[in-house]
Amino acid sequence: TRKPEANVYNSAYMTLEQVLKVMEESAGAGLSVARVHTGDPSVFGAIREQMDALDKMGIPYTVIPGVSSFLGAAASLKKEYTLSGVSQTVILTRMEGRTPVPEREKITELAKHRATMVIFLSVGMIEELCEMLCTSYDEDTPAAVVYKATWEDERIVRGTLKDIAGKVK
């Protein structure tokens, strides 16, 4: 819990520059700063650019791990990502959007491994995503979309690659 006098900022509505300015000004004033991420900051958390900036500013920091949403999703789904004889590999990825991905990491290339795939930040492109996955996976492959895993307003949509897009819509 936070102290009542603590200043709270919602970084979802801030640019990186605004976040860094708050951290720099607060540290300069001798205040403690907690930059809280949902999930673990090491997975699609954009933490590297923040750490680089803090290093340049000479502001010491500690990274405290969290629980990634993909682990929360597995718990909510009551599923194990690695099953003997099915898959011993989990691929964490995302579709290309505003941020490009290397050619070798396109969904169709990763799907060739037929490993368990956890795909972040891509539900807005779910129809295209399912088409890409079906280049290597059977259309009856189980699929799920978990919104806000482990939160009070969590939502789960279950289906297959064939019907999950329609169910999500």
CSV table of N, CA and C in Angstrom, one decimal:
chain,number,residue,atom,x,y,z
A,1,THR,N,0.8,-1.2,0.0
A,1,THR,CA,0.0,0.0,0.0
A,1,THR,C,0.9,1.2,0.0
A,2,ARG,N,0.3,2.3,-0.5
A,2,ARG,CA,1.1,3.5,-0.6
A,2,ARG,C,0.7,4.5,0.6
A,3,LYS,N,1.6,5.4,0.9
A,3,LYS,CA,1.3,6.4,1.9
A,3,LYS,C,0.3,7.4,1.3
A,4,PRO,N,-0.6,7.9,2.1
A,4,PRO,CA,-1.6,8.8,1.6
A,4,PRO,C,-1.0,10.1,0.9
A,5,GLU,N,0.1,10.5,1.3
A,5,GLU,CA,0.7,11.7,0.8
A,5,GLU,C,1.5,11.4,-0.5
A,6,ALA,N,1.6,10.2,-0.9
A,6,ALA,CA,2.3,9.8,-2.2
A,6,ALA,C,1.6,10.4,-3.4
A,7,ASN,N,2.4,10.8,-4.3
A,7,ASN,CA,1.9,11.2,-5.6
A,7,ASN,C,1.8,10.0,-6.5
A,8,VAL,N,0.7,9.8,-7.2
A,8,VAL,CA,0.5,8.7,-8.1
A,8,VAL,C,0.2,9.2,-9.5
A,9,TYR,N,0.9,8.6,-10.5
A,9,TYR,CA,0.8,9.0,-11.9
A,9,TYR,C,0.4,7.7,-12.7
A,10,ASN,N,-0.5,7.9,-13.6
A,10,ASN,CA,-0.9,6.8,-14.5
A,10,ASN,C,-0.1,6.8,-15.8
A,11,SER,N,0.9,6.0,-15.9
A,11,SER,CA,1.8,6.1,-17.0
A,11,SER,C,1.2,5.7,-18.3
A,12,ALA,N,0.0,5.0,-18.2
A,12,ALA,CA,-0.7,4.7,-19.5
A,12,ALA,C,-1.1,5.9,-20.3
A,13,TYR,N,-1.2,7.1,-19.6
A,13,TYR,CA,-1.5,8.3,-20.3
A,13,TYR,C,-0.3,9.3,-20.4
A,14,MET,N,0.9,8.7,-20.2
A,14,MET,CA,2.1,9.5,-20.2
A,14,MET,C,3.0,9.0,-21.3
A,15,THR,N,3.8,10.0,-21.8
A,15,THR,CA,4.9,9.6,-22.7
A,15,THR,C,6.1,9.1,-21.9
A,16,LEU,N,7.0,8.5,-22.6
A,16,LEU,CA,8.2,8.1,-21.9
A,16,LEU,C,8.9,9.3,-21.3
A,17,GLU,N,9.0,10.4,-22.0
A,17,GLU,CA,9.6,11.6,-21.6
A,17,GLU,C,9.0,12.1,-20.3
A,18,GLN,N,7.6,12.1,-20.3
A,18,GLN,CA,6.9,12.6,-19.1
A,18,GLN,C,7.2,11.7,-17.9
A,19,VAL,N,7.2,10.4,-18.1
A,19,VAL,CA,7.5,9.4,-17.0
A,19,VAL,C,8.9,9.7,-16.4
A,20,LEU,N,9.9,9.8,-17.4
A,20,LEU,CA,11.3,10.1,-16.9
A,20,LEU,C,11.4,11.4,-16.2
A,21,LYS,N,10.7,12.4,-16.6
A,21,LYS,CA,10.7,13.7,-16.0
A,21,LYS,C,10.2,13.6,-14.5
A,22,VAL,N,9.1,12.9,-14.3
A,22,VAL,CA,8.6,12.7,-13.0
A,22,VAL,C,9.6,12.0,-12.1
A,23,MET,N,10.2,10.9,-12.7
A,23,MET,CA,11.2,10.2,-11.9
A,23,MET,C,12.4,11.0,-11.6
A,24,GLU,N,12.9,11.8,-12.5
A,24,GLU,CA,14.1,12.7,-12.3
A,24,GLU,C,13.8,13.7,-11.3
A,25,GLU,N,12.7,14.4,-11.4
A,25,GLU,CA,12.3,15.5,-10.5
A,25,GLU,C,12.1,14.9,-9.0
A,26,SER,N,11.4,13.8,-9.0
A,26,SER,CA,11.2,13.2,-7.7
A,26,SER,C,12.5,12.7,-7.0
A,27,ALA,N,13.3,12.1,-7.8
A,27,ALA,CA,14.6,11.6,-7.2
A,27,ALA,C,15.4,12.8,-6.8
A,28,GLY,N,15.4,13.9,-7.6
A,28,GLY,CA,16.1,15.1,-7.2
A,28,GLY,C,15.6,15.8,-6.0
A,29,ALA,N,14.4,15.6,-5.7
A,29,ALA,CA,13.8,16.1,-4.4
A,29,ALA,C,14.0,15.1,-3.2
A,30,GLY,N,14.7,14.0,-3.5
A,30,GLY,CA,14.9,13.1,-2.4
A,30,GLY,C,13.8,12.1,-2.1
A,31,LEU,N,12.9,12.1,-3.0
A,31,LEU,CA,11.7,11.2,-2.8
A,31,LEU,C,12.0,9.8,-3.3
A,32,SER,N,11.4,8.8,-2.8
A,32,SER,CA,11.5,7.4,-3.3
A,32,SER,C,10.5,7.3,-4.5
A,33,VAL,N,10.9,6.6,-5.5
A,33,VAL,CA,10.0,6.4,-6.7
A,33,VAL,C,9.8,4.9,-6.9
A,34,ALA,N,8.6,4.6,-7.2
A,34,ALA,CA,8.3,3.2,-7.6
A,34,ALA,C,7.6,3.2,-8.9
A,35,ARG,N,8.3,2.6,-9.9
A,35,ARG,CA,7.7,2.6,-11.3
A,35,ARG,C,7.1,1.2,-11.4
A,36,VAL,N,5.8,1.1,-11.2
A,36,VAL,CA,5.1,-0.2,-11.2
A,36,VAL,C,4.5,-0.6,-12.5
A,37,HIS,N,4.8,-1.8,-12.9
A,37,HIS,CA,4.3,-2.4,-14.2
A,37,HIS,C,3.3,-3.4,-13.9
A,38,THR,N,2.3,-3.6,-14.8
A,38,THR,CA,1.4,-4.7,-14.6
A,38,THR,C,2.1,-6.0,-15.2
A,39,GLY,N,2.3,-7.0,-14.4
A,39,GLY,CA,3.0,-8.2,-14.8
A,39,GLY,C,4.5,-7.9,-14.6
A,40,ASP,N,5.3,-8.7,-15.3
A,40,ASP,CA,6.8,-8.6,-15.1
A,40,ASP,C,7.3,-7.6,-16.1
A,41,PRO,N,8.1,-6.7,-15.7
A,41,PRO,CA,8.6,-5.7,-16.7
A,41,PRO,C,9.6,-6.2,-17.7
A,42,SER,N,10.1,-7.4,-17.5
A,42,SER,CA,11.0,-8.0,-18.5
A,42,SER,C,10.3,-8.6,-19.8
A,43,VAL,N,9.0,-8.7,-19.8
A,43,VAL,CA,8.3,-9.2,-20.9
A,43,VAL,C,7.4,-8.1,-21.5
A,44,PHE,N,7.8,-7.5,-22.6
A,44,PHE,CA,7.0,-6.5,-23.2
A,44,PHE,C,6.7,-5.3,-22.3
A,45,GLY,N,7.7,-5.0,-21.4
A,45,GLY,CA,7.5,-4.0,-20.4
A,45,GLY,C,8.2,-2.7,-20.8
A,46,ALA,N,8.9,-2.7,-21.9
A,46,ALA,CA,9.6,-1.4,-22.3
A,46,ALA,C,10.5,-0.9,-21.2
A,47,ILE,N,11.1,-1.7,-20.4
A,47,ILE,CA,11.9,-1.3,-19.3
A,47,ILE,C,13.3,-0.9,-19.7
A,48,ARG,N,13.8,-1.4,-20.7
A,48,ARG,CA,15.2,-1.1,-21.1
A,48,ARG,C,15.5,0.4,-21.3
A,49,GLU,N,14.6,1.0,-22.1
A,49,GLU,CA,14.7,2.4,-22.4
A,49,GLU,C,14.6,3.2,-21.1
A,50,GLN,N,13.8,2.8,-20.1
A,50,GLN,CA,13.8,3.5,-18.8
A,50,GLN,C,15.0,3.3,-18.0
A,51,MET,N,15.6,2.1,-18.0
A,51,MET,CA,16.8,1.8,-17.3
A,51,MET,C,18.0,2.6,-17.9
A,52,ASP,N,18.0,2.6,-19.2
A,52,ASP,CA,19.1,3.4,-19.9
A,52,ASP,C,19.0,4.9,-19.5
A,53,ALA,N,17.8,5.4,-19.5
A,53,ALA,CA,17.7,6.9,-19.1
A,53,ALA,C,18.1,7.1,-17.7
A,54,LEU,N,17.7,6.2,-16.8
A,54,LEU,CA,18.0,6.4,-15.4
A,54,LEU,C,19.5,6.3,-15.2
A,55,ASP,N,20.2,5.4,-15.9
A,55,ASP,CA,21.6,5.3,-15.9
A,55,ASP,C,22.3,6.6,-16.3
A,56,LYS,N,21.8,7.1,-17.4
A,56,LYS,CA,22.3,8.4,-17.9
A,56,LYS,C,22.1,9.5,-16.9
A,57,MET,N,21.0,9.5,-16.2
A,57,MET,CA,20.7,10.6,-15.2
A,57,MET,C,21.5,10.3,-13.8
A,58,GLY,N,22.1,9.1,-13.7
A,58,GLY,CA,22.8,8.8,-12.5
A,58,GLY,C,21.8,8.4,-11.3
A,59,ILE,N,20.6,8.0,-11.7
A,59,ILE,CA,19.7,7.6,-10.6
A,59,ILE,C,19.7,6.1,-10.4
A,60,PRO,N,20.1,5.7,-9.2
A,60,PRO,CA,20.1,4.3,-8.9
A,60,PRO,C,18.7,3.7,-8.9
A,61,TYR,N,18.6,2.4,-9.2
A,61,TYR,CA,17.3,1.8,-9.2
A,61,TYR,C,17.5,0.3,-9.0
A,62,THR,N,16.4,-0.4,-8.6
A,62,THR,CA,16.4,-1.8,-8.4
A,62,THR,C,15.2,-2.3,-9.2
A,63,VAL,N,15.4,-3.4,-9.9
A,63,VAL,CA,14.3,-4.0,-10.6
A,63,VAL,C,13.8,-5.2,-9.8
A,64,ILE,N,12.5,-5.2,-9.5
A,64,ILE,CA,11.9,-6.2,-8.7
A,64,ILE,C,10.9,-7.0,-9.6
A,65,PRO,N,11.1,-8.3,-9.8
A,65,PRO,CA,10.3,-9.0,-10.7
A,65,PRO,C,8.9,-9.1,-10.3
A,66,GLY,N,8.0,-9.3,-11.3
A,66,GLY,CA,6.6,-9.5,-11.0
A,66,GLY,C,6.2,-10.8,-11.6
A,67,VAL,N,4.9,-11.0,-11.7
A,67,VAL,CA,4.4,-12.2,-12.3
A,67,VAL,C,3.8,-11.8,-13.7
A,68,SER,N,4.4,-12.4,-14.7
A,68,SER,CA,3.9,-12.0,-16.1
A,68,SER,C,2.5,-12.5,-16.3
A,69,SER,N,1.7,-11.8,-17.1
A,69,SER,CA,0.3,-12.1,-17.4
A,69,SER,C,0.2,-13.5,-18.0
A,70,PHE,N,1.3,-14.0,-18.7
A,70,PHE,CA,1.2,-15.3,-19.4
A,70,PHE,C,1.2,-16.4,-18.3
A,71,LEU,N,1.8,-16.1,-17.2
A,71,LEU,CA,1.7,-17.1,-16.1
A,71,LEU,C,0.4,-17.0,-15.3
A,72,GLY,N,-0.1,-15.8,-15.2
A,72,GLY,CA,-1.4,-15.6,-14.6
A,72,GLY,C,-2.5,-16.3,-15.5
A,73,ALA,N,-2.3,-16.1,-16.8
A,73,ALA,CA,-3.3,-16.7,-17.7
A,73,ALA,C,-3.3,-18.2,-17.6
A,74,ALA,N,-2.1,-18.8,-17.5
A,74,ALA,CA,-2.1,-20.3,-17.4
A,74,ALA,C,-2.8,-20.7,-16.1
A,75,ALA,N,-2.6,-20.0,-15.0
A,75,ALA,CA,-3.3,-20.3,-13.8
A,75,ALA,C,-4.8,-20.2,-13.9
A,76,SER,N,-5.2,-19.1,-14.5
A,76,SER,CA,-6.7,-18.9,-14.7
A,76,SER,C,-7.3,-19.9,-15.7
A,77,LEU,N,-6.6,-20.3,-16.7
A,77,LEU,CA,-7.0,-21.3,-17.6
A,77,LEU,C,-6.9,-22.8,-17.0
A,78,LYS,N,-6.2,-22.9,-15.9
A,78,LYS,CA,-5.9,-24.2,-15.3
A,78,LYS,C,-5.2,-25.1,-16.4
A,79,LYS,N,-4.2,-24.5,-17.0
A,79,LYS,CA,-3.5,-25.2,-18.1
A,79,LYS,C,-2.0,-25.2,-17.8
A,80,GLU,N,-1.3,-26.2,-18.4
A,80,GLU,CA,0.2,-26.2,-18.3
A,80,GLU,C,0.7,-26.0,-19.7
A,81,TYR,N,1.6,-25.1,-19.9
A,81,TYR,CA,2.1,-24.8,-21.3
A,81,TYR,C,3.0,-25.9,-21.8
A,82,THR,N,3.6,-26.7,-21.0
A,82,THR,CA,4.5,-27.8,-21.4
A,82,THR,C,4.0,-29.1,-21.1
A,83,LEU,N,3.6,-29.9,-22.0
A,83,LEU,CA,3.1,-31.2,-21.8
A,83,LEU,C,4.0,-32.3,-22.5
A,84,SER,N,4.3,-33.3,-21.8
A,84,SER,CA,5.1,-34.4,-22.4
A,84,SER,C,4.5,-34.9,-23.6
A,85,GLY,N,5.3,-35.0,-24.7
A,85,GLY,CA,4.8,-35.6,-25.9
A,85,GLY,C,4.0,-34.6,-26.8
A,86,VAL,N,3.7,-33.4,-26.2
A,86,VAL,CA,3.0,-32.3,-27.0
A,86,VAL,C,3.9,-31.2,-27.3
A,87,SER,N,4.4,-30.5,-26.3
A,87,SER,CA,5.4,-29.4,-26.5
A,87,SER,C,6.2,-29.2,-25.2
A,88,GLN,N,7.5,-29.1,-25.4
A,88,GLN,CA,8.4,-28.7,-24.3
A,88,GLN,C,9.0,-27.3,-24.5
A,89,THR,N,8.4,-26.6,-25.4
A,89,THR,CA,8.9,-25.2,-25.7
A,89,THR,C,7.7,-24.2,-25.7
A,90,VAL,N,7.9,-23.1,-25.1
A,90,VAL,CA,6.9,-22.0,-25.0
A,90,VAL,C,7.5,-20.8,-25.7
A,91,ILE,N,6.8,-20.3,-26.7
A,91,ILE,CA,7.3,-19.1,-27.5
A,91,ILE,C,6.4,-18.0,-27.0
A,92,LEU,N,7.1,-16.9,-26.5
A,92,LEU,CA,6.4,-15.7,-26.1
A,92,LEU,C,6.7,-14.7,-27.2
A,93,THR,N,5.6,-14.2,-27.8
A,93,THR,CA,5.9,-13.2,-28.9
A,93,THR,C,4.7,-12.3,-29.0
A,94,ARG,N,4.7,-11.5,-30.1
A,94,ARG,CA,3.6,-10.6,-30.4
A,94,ARG,C,3.6,-10.4,-31.9
A,95,MET,N,2.4,-10.0,-32.4
A,95,MET,CA,2.3,-9.7,-33.8
A,95,MET,C,3.0,-8.4,-34.1
A,96,GLU,N,3.4,-8.2,-35.3
A,96,GLU,CA,3.9,-6.9,-35.7
A,96,GLU,C,2.8,-5.9,-35.8
A,97,GLY,N,3.0,-4.8,-35.2
A,97,GLY,CA,2.1,-3.7,-35.3
A,97,GLY,C,2.8,-2.4,-35.5
A,98,ARG,N,2.7,-1.5,-34.5
A,98,ARG,CA,3.5,-0.2,-34.6
A,98,ARG,C,5.0,-0.5,-34.4
A,99,THR,N,5.3,-1.6,-33.6
A,99,THR,CA,6.6,-2.0,-33.4
A,99,THR,C,6.9,-3.2,-34.3
A,100,PRO,N,7.9,-3.0,-35.2
A,100,PRO,CA,8.2,-4.1,-36.2
A,100,PRO,C,8.9,-5.3,-35.4
A,101,VAL,N,8.8,-6.5,-36.1
A,101,VAL,CA,9.5,-7.7,-35.6
A,101,VAL,C,10.4,-8.1,-36.7
A,102,PRO,N,11.6,-8.7,-36.3
A,102,PRO,CA,12.5,-9.3,-37.3
A,102,PRO,C,11.8,-10.3,-38.2
A,103,GLU,N,12.2,-10.4,-39.4
A,103,GLU,CA,11.5,-11.3,-40.4
A,103,GLU,C,11.5,-12.7,-39.9
A,104,ARG,N,12.6,-13.2,-39.2
A,104,ARG,CA,12.7,-14.6,-38.7
A,104,ARG,C,11.7,-14.8,-37.5
A,105,GLU,N,11.1,-13.7,-37.0
A,105,GLU,CA,10.2,-13.8,-35.8
A,105,GLU,C,8.8,-13.5,-36.2
A,106,LYS,N,8.5,-13.5,-37.5
A,106,LYS,CA,7.1,-13.4,-37.9
A,106,LYS,C,6.3,-14.6,-37.4
A,107,ILE,N,5.0,-14.4,-37.2
A,107,ILE,CA,4.2,-15.4,-36.6
A,107,ILE,C,4.3,-16.7,-37.5
A,108,THR,N,4.2,-16.6,-38.8
A,108,THR,CA,4.3,-17.7,-39.6
A,108,THR,C,5.6,-18.5,-39.5
A,109,GLU,N,6.7,-17.8,-39.2
A,109,GLU,CA,7.9,-18.5,-39.0
A,109,GLU,C,8.0,-19.2,-37.7
A,110,LEU,N,7.5,-18.5,-36.6
A,110,LEU,CA,7.5,-19.2,-35.3
A,110,LEU,C,6.6,-20.3,-35.3
A,111,ALA,N,5.4,-20.2,-36.0
A,111,ALA,CA,4.4,-21.3,-36.0
A,111,ALA,C,5.0,-22.6,-36.5
A,112,LYS,N,6.0,-22.5,-37.4
A,112,LYS,CA,6.6,-23.7,-37.9
A,112,LYS,C,7.1,-24.7,-36.8
A,113,HIS,N,7.5,-24.1,-35.7
A,113,HIS,CA,8.0,-25.0,-34.6
A,113,HIS,C,6.9,-25.8,-33.9
A,114,ARG,N,5.6,-25.3,-34.1
A,114,ARG,CA,4.5,-26.0,-33.5
A,114,ARG,C,4.6,-26.1,-32.0
A,115,ALA,N,5.3,-25.2,-31.4
A,115,ALA,CA,5.4,-25.1,-29.9
A,115,ALA,C,4.2,-24.4,-29.3
A,116,THR,N,4.1,-24.5,-28.0
A,116,THR,CA,3.1,-23.7,-27.4
A,116,THR,C,3.4,-22.2,-27.6
A,117,MET,N,2.4,-21.4,-28.0
A,117,MET,CA,2.7,-20.0,-28.3
A,117,MET,C,1.8,-19.2,-27.4
A,118,VAL,N,2.4,-18.2,-26.8
A,118,VAL,CA,1.7,-17.2,-26.0
A,118,VAL,C,2.0,-15.9,-26.7
A,119,ILE,N,0.9,-15.3,-27.2
A,119,ILE,CA,1.0,-14.1,-28.1
A,119,ILE,C,0.4,-12.9,-27.4
A,120,PHE,N,1.2,-11.9,-27.1
A,120,PHE,CA,0.8,-10.7,-26.4
A,120,PHE,C,0.3,-9.7,-27.4
A,121,LEU,N,-0.4,-8.7,-26.9
A,121,LEU,CA,-0.7,-7.4,-27.6
A,121,LEU,C,-1.2,-7.6,-29.0
A,122,SER,N,-2.0,-8.6,-29.3
A,122,SER,CA,-2.4,-8.9,-30.7
A,122,SER,C,-3.9,-9.2,-30.9
A,123,VAL,N,-4.7,-9.1,-29.8
A,123,VAL,CA,-6.1,-9.4,-30.0
A,123,VAL,C,-6.8,-8.6,-31.0
A,124,GLY,N,-6.4,-7.3,-31.2
A,124,GLY,CA,-7.0,-6.5,-32.2
A,124,GLY,C,-6.8,-6.9,-33.6
A,125,MET,N,-5.8,-7.9,-33.8
A,125,MET,CA,-5.6,-8.5,-35.1
A,125,MET,C,-5.8,-10.0,-35.1
A,126,ILE,N,-6.8,-10.4,-34.3
A,126,ILE,CA,-6.9,-11.9,-34.1
A,126,ILE,C,-7.3,-12.6,-35.3
A,127,GLU,N,-8.0,-12.1,-36.2
A,127,GLU,CA,-8.4,-12.8,-37.5
A,127,GLU,C,-7.1,-13.1,-38.3
A,128,GLU,N,-6.3,-12.1,-38.5
A,128,GLU,CA,-5.1,-12.3,-39.2
A,128,GLU,C,-4.1,-13.2,-38.5
A,129,LEU,N,-4.1,-13.1,-37.1
A,129,LEU,CA,-3.3,-14.0,-36.3
A,129,LEU,C,-3.6,-15.4,-36.5
A,130,CYS,N,-4.9,-15.7,-36.4
A,130,CYS,CA,-5.4,-17.1,-36.6
A,130,CYS,C,-5.0,-17.7,-38.0
A,131,GLU,N,-5.2,-16.8,-39.0
A,131,GLU,CA,-4.8,-17.2,-40.4
A,131,GLU,C,-3.3,-17.6,-40.4
A,132,MET,N,-2.5,-16.8,-39.8
A,132,MET,CA,-1.0,-17.0,-39.8
A,132,MET,C,-0.7,-18.3,-39.1
A,133,LEU,N,-1.4,-18.5,-37.9
A,133,LEU,CA,-1.1,-19.7,-37.1
A,133,LEU,C,-1.5,-21.0,-37.9
A,134,CYS,N,-2.6,-20.9,-38.6
A,134,CYS,CA,-3.2,-22.0,-39.4
A,134,CYS,C,-2.3,-22.4,-40.5
A,135,THR,N,-1.2,-21.7,-40.8
A,135,THR,CA,-0.3,-22.2,-41.8
A,135,THR,C,0.5,-23.3,-41.3
A,136,SER,N,0.6,-23.5,-40.0
A,136,SER,CA,1.3,-24.6,-39.4
A,136,SER,C,0.5,-25.5,-38.4
A,137,TYR,N,-0.4,-24.8,-37.7
A,137,TYR,CA,-1.2,-25.5,-36.7
A,137,TYR,C,-2.5,-25.9,-37.4
A,138,ASP,N,-3.1,-27.0,-36.9
A,138,ASP,CA,-4.4,-27.5,-37.3
A,138,ASP,C,-5.5,-26.5,-36.8
A,139,GLU,N,-6.5,-26.2,-37.6
A,139,GLU,CA,-7.5,-25.2,-37.2
A,139,GLU,C,-8.3,-25.6,-36.0
A,140,ASP,N,-8.2,-26.9,-35.6
A,140,ASP,CA,-8.9,-27.4,-34.3
A,140,ASP,C,-7.9,-27.3,-33.1
A,141,THR,N,-6.8,-26.6,-33.3
A,141,THR,CA,-5.9,-26.4,-32.1
A,141,THR,C,-6.6,-25.5,-31.1
A,142,PRO,N,-6.5,-25.9,-29.8
A,142,PRO,CA,-7.2,-25.1,-28.8
A,142,PRO,C,-6.5,-23.7,-28.7
A,143,ALA,N,-7.3,-22.7,-28.4
A,143,ALA,CA,-6.8,-21.4,-28.3
A,143,ALA,C,-7.7,-20.7,-27.2
A,144,ALA,N,-7.1,-19.7,-26.5
A,144,ALA,CA,-7.8,-18.9,-25.5
A,144,ALA,C,-7.3,-17.5,-25.6
A,145,VAL,N,-8.1,-16.6,-25.3
A,145,VAL,CA,-7.8,-15.2,-25.1
A,145,VAL,C,-8.1,-14.8,-23.6
A,146,VAL,N,-7.1,-14.3,-22.9
A,146,VAL,CA,-7.3,-14.0,-21.5
A,146,VAL,C,-7.1,-12.5,-21.4
A,147,TYR,N,-8.2,-11.8,-21.0
A,147,TYR,CA,-8.1,-10.3,-20.8
A,147,TYR,C,-7.9,-10.1,-19.3
A,148,LYS,N,-6.9,-9.3,-18.9
A,148,LYS,CA,-6.6,-9.0,-17.5
A,148,LYS,C,-6.5,-10.2,-16.6
A,149,ALA,N,-5.6,-11.1,-17.0
A,149,ALA,CA,-5.4,-12.3,-16.2
A,149,ALA,C,-5.3,-12.0,-14.8
A,150,THR,N,-6.0,-12.7,-13.9
A,150,THR,CA,-6.0,-12.7,-12.5
A,150,THR,C,-6.6,-11.4,-11.9
A,151,TRP,N,-7.0,-10.5,-12.6
A,151,TRP,CA,-7.7,-9.3,-12.1
A,151,TRP,C,-9.1,-9.6,-11.8
A,152,GLU,N,-9.8,-8.7,-11.1
A,152,GLU,CA,-11.2,-8.9,-10.7
A,152,GLU,C,-12.1,-8.9,-12.0
A,153,ASP,N,-11.7,-8.1,-13.0
A,153,ASP,CA,-12.5,-8.0,-14.2
A,153,ASP,C,-11.9,-8.9,-15.4
A,154,GLU,N,-11.2,-10.0,-15.0
A,154,GLU,CA,-10.7,-10.9,-15.9
A,154,GLU,C,-11.8,-11.5,-16.8
A,155,ARG,N,-11.5,-11.7,-18.1
A,155,ARG,CA,-12.4,-12.4,-19.0
A,155,ARG,C,-11.6,-13.4,-19.8
A,156,ILE,N,-12.2,-14.5,-20.0
A,156,ILE,CA,-11.6,-15.6,-20.8
A,156,ILE,C,-12.5,-16.0,-21.9
A,157,VAL,N,-11.9,-16.1,-23.1
A,157,VAL,CA,-12.7,-16.6,-24.3
A,157,VAL,C,-11.9,-17.9,-24.7
A,158,ARG,N,-12.6,-19.0,-24.8
A,158,ARG,CA,-12.0,-20.3,-25.2
A,158,ARG,C,-12.5,-20.7,-26.6
A,159,GLY,N,-11.7,-21.4,-27.3
A,159,GLY,CA,-12.1,-21.9,-28.6
A,159,GLY,C,-11.0,-22.6,-29.3
A,160,THR,N,-11.0,-22.6,-30.6
A,160,THR,CA,-10.0,-23.2,-31.4
A,160,THR,C,-9.5,-22.1,-32.4
A,161,LEU,N,-8.4,-22.4,-33.1
A,161,LEU,CA,-8.0,-21.4,-34.1
A,161,LEU,C,-9.1,-21.1,-35.1
A,162,LYS,N,-9.9,-22.1,-35.3
A,162,LYS,CA,-11.0,-21.9,-36.3
A,162,LYS,C,-12.1,-20.9,-35.9
A,163,ASP,N,-12.4,-20.9,-34.6
A,163,ASP,CA,-13.5,-20.1,-34.1
A,163,ASP,C,-13.2,-19.0,-33.1
A,164,ILE,N,-12.0,-18.9,-32.6
A,164,ILE,CA,-11.7,-18.0,-31.5
A,164,ILE,C,-11.9,-16.5,-31.9
A,165,ALA,N,-11.6,-16.2,-33.2
A,165,ALA,CA,-11.7,-14.8,-33.6
A,165,ALA,C,-13.2,-14.4,-33.5
A,166,GLY,N,-14.1,-15.2,-34.0
A,166,GLY,CA,-15.5,-14.9,-33.9
A,166,GLY,C,-16.0,-14.8,-32.5
A,167,LYS,N,-15.5,-15.7,-31.6
A,167,LYS,CA,-15.9,-15.6,-30.2
A,167,LYS,C,-15.4,-14.4,-29.6
A,168,VAL,N,-14.2,-14.0,-29.9
A,168,VAL,CA,-13.7,-12.7,-29.3
A,168,VAL,C,-14.5,-11.5,-29.8
A,169,LYS,N,-14.8,-11.5,-31.0
A,169,LYS,CA,-15.6,-10.3,-31.6
A,169,LYS,C,-16.9,-10.3,-30.9
